Short mmCIF file of C-alpha atoms in Angstrom, two decimals:
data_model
loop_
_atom_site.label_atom_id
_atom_site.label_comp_id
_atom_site.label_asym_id
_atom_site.label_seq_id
_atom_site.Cartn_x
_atom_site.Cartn_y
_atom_site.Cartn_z
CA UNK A 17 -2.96 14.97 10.95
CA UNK A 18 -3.02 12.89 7.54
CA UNK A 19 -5.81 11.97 5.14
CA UNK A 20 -5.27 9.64 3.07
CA UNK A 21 -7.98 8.44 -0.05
CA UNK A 22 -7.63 5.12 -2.08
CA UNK A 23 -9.22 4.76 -5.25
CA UNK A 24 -8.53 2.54 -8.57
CA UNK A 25 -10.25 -0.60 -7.31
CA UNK A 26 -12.66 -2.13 -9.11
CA UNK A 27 -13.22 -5.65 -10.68
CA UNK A 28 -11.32 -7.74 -12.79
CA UNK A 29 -10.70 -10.95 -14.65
CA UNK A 30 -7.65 -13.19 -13.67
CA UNK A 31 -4.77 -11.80 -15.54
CA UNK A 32 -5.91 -8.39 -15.54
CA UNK A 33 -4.58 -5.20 -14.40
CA UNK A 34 -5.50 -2.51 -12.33
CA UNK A 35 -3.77 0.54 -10.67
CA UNK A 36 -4.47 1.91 -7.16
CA UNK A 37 -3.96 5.35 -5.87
CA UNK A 38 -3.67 6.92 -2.64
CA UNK A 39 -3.94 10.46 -2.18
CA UNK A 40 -2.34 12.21 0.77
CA UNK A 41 -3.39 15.57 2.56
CA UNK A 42 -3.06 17.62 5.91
CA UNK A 43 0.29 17.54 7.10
CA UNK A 44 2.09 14.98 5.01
CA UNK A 45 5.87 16.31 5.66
CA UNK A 46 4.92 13.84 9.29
CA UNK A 47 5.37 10.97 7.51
CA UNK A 48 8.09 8.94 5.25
CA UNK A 49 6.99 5.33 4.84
CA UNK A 50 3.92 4.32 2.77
CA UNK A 51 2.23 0.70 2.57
CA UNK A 52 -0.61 -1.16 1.09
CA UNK A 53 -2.18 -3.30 3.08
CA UNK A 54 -5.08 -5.77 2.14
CA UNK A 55 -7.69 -7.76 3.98
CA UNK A 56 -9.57 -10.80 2.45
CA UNK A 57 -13.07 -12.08 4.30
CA UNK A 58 -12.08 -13.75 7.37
CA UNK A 59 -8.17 -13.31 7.04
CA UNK A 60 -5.89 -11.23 8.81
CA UNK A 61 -4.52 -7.52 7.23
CA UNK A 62 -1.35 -8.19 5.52
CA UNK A 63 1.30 -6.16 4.26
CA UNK A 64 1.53 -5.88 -0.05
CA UNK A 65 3.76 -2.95 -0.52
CA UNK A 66 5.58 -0.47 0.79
CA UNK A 67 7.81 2.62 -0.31
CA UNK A 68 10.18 4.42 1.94
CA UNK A 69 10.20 7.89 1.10
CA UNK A 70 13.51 9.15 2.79
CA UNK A 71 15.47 7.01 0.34
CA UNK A 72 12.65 5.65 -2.02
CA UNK A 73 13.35 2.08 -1.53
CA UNK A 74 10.70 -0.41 -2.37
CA UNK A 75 9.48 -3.60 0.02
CA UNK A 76 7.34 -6.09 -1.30
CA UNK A 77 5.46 -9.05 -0.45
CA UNK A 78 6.86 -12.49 -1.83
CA UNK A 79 3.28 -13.10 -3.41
CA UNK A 80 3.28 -10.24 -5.15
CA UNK A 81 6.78 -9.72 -6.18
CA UNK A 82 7.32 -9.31 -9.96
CA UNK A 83 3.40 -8.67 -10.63
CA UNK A 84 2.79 -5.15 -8.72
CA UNK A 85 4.89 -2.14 -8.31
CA UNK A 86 4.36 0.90 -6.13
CA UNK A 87 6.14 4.12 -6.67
CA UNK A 88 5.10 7.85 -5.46
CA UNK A 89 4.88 11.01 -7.35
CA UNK A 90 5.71 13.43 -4.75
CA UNK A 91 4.02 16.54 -6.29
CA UNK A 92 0.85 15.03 -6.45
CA UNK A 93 1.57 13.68 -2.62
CA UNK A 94 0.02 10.16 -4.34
CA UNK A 95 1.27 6.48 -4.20
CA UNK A 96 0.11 4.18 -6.31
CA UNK A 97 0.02 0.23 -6.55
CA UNK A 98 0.05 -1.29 -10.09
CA UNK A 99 -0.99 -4.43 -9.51
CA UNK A 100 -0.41 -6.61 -12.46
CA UNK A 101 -0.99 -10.49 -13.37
CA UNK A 102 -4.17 -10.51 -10.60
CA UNK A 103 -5.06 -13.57 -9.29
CA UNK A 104 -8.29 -14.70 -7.69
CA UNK A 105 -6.29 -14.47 -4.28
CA UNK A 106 -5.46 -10.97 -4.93
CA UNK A 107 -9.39 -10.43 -3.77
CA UNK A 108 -9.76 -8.29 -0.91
CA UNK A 109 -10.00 -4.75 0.18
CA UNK A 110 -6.96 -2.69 -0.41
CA UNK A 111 -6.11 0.10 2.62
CA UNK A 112 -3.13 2.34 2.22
CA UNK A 113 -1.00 3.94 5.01
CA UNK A 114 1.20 6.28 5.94
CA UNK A 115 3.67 6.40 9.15
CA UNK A 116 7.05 7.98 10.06
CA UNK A 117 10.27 6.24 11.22
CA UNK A 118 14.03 6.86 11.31
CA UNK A 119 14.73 3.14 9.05
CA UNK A 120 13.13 0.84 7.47
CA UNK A 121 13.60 -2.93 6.56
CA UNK A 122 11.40 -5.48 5.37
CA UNK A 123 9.63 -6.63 8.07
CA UNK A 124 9.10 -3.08 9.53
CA UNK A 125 7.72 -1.85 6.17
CA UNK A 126 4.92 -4.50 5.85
CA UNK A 127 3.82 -4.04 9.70
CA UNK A 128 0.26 -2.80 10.41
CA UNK A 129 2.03 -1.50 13.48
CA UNK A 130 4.71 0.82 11.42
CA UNK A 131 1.68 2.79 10.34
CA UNK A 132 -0.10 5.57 11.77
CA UNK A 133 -2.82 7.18 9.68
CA UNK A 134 -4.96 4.48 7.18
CA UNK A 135 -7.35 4.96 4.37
CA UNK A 136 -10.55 3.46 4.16
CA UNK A 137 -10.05 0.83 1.61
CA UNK A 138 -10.71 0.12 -2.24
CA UNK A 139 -12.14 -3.07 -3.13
CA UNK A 140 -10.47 -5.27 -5.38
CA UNK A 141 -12.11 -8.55 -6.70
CA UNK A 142 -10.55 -10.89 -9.24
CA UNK A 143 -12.72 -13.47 -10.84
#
């Protein structure tokens, strides 16, 4: 099985800055595709980011593209989200997730249904 523990969230004025982390335990070497997912009031969850670990490639949203960046640091088993240029949009709690599959693309990499084990969220409010 995989844990996995978000933290970084917090509130923030529009423009700001803030980086999210997601910590990974149990048995990690099961997976090679992380994502961050987030979930305003009343909307559906929606894909952010995502990082393919078997060849580190990077998928992003198109409303977030040039403002965050995720990236991994494999000895600390933690992925994390710098989210840059927020937006009052941006508001919502942030879930990461971890899942295993032979490729990638785009549209598999921000599917809810690519991903097997989830966090329980960080909240991220821009005002």
């Amino acid at each position: 099985d995989v844990q996995l523990v978000e933290s970084g969230g917090g509130s923030v004025q529009a423009g700001g800055s803030l980086r999210l982390s997601c910590a990974a335990s149990g048995y990690t070497d099961s997976t090679n595709c992380v994502g961050w997912f987030r979930q305003a009031p009343g909307k559906e969850r929606e894909g952010v980011a995502a990082i393919y670990t078997g060849g580190s490639t990077t998928y992003y949203a198109d409303s977030v593209k040039g403002r965050f960046t995720i990236s991994q640091d494999n000895a600390k088993k933690t992925v994390y989200l710098q989210m840059n240029s927020l937006k009052p949009e941006d508001t919502a709690m942030y879930y990461c997730a971890a899942g295993r599959h032979p490729w990638m693309n785009a549209i598999r990499a921000l599917d809810i249904n690519t991903y097997n084990y989830w966090g329980h969220g960080t909240q991220v409010t821009v005002s």
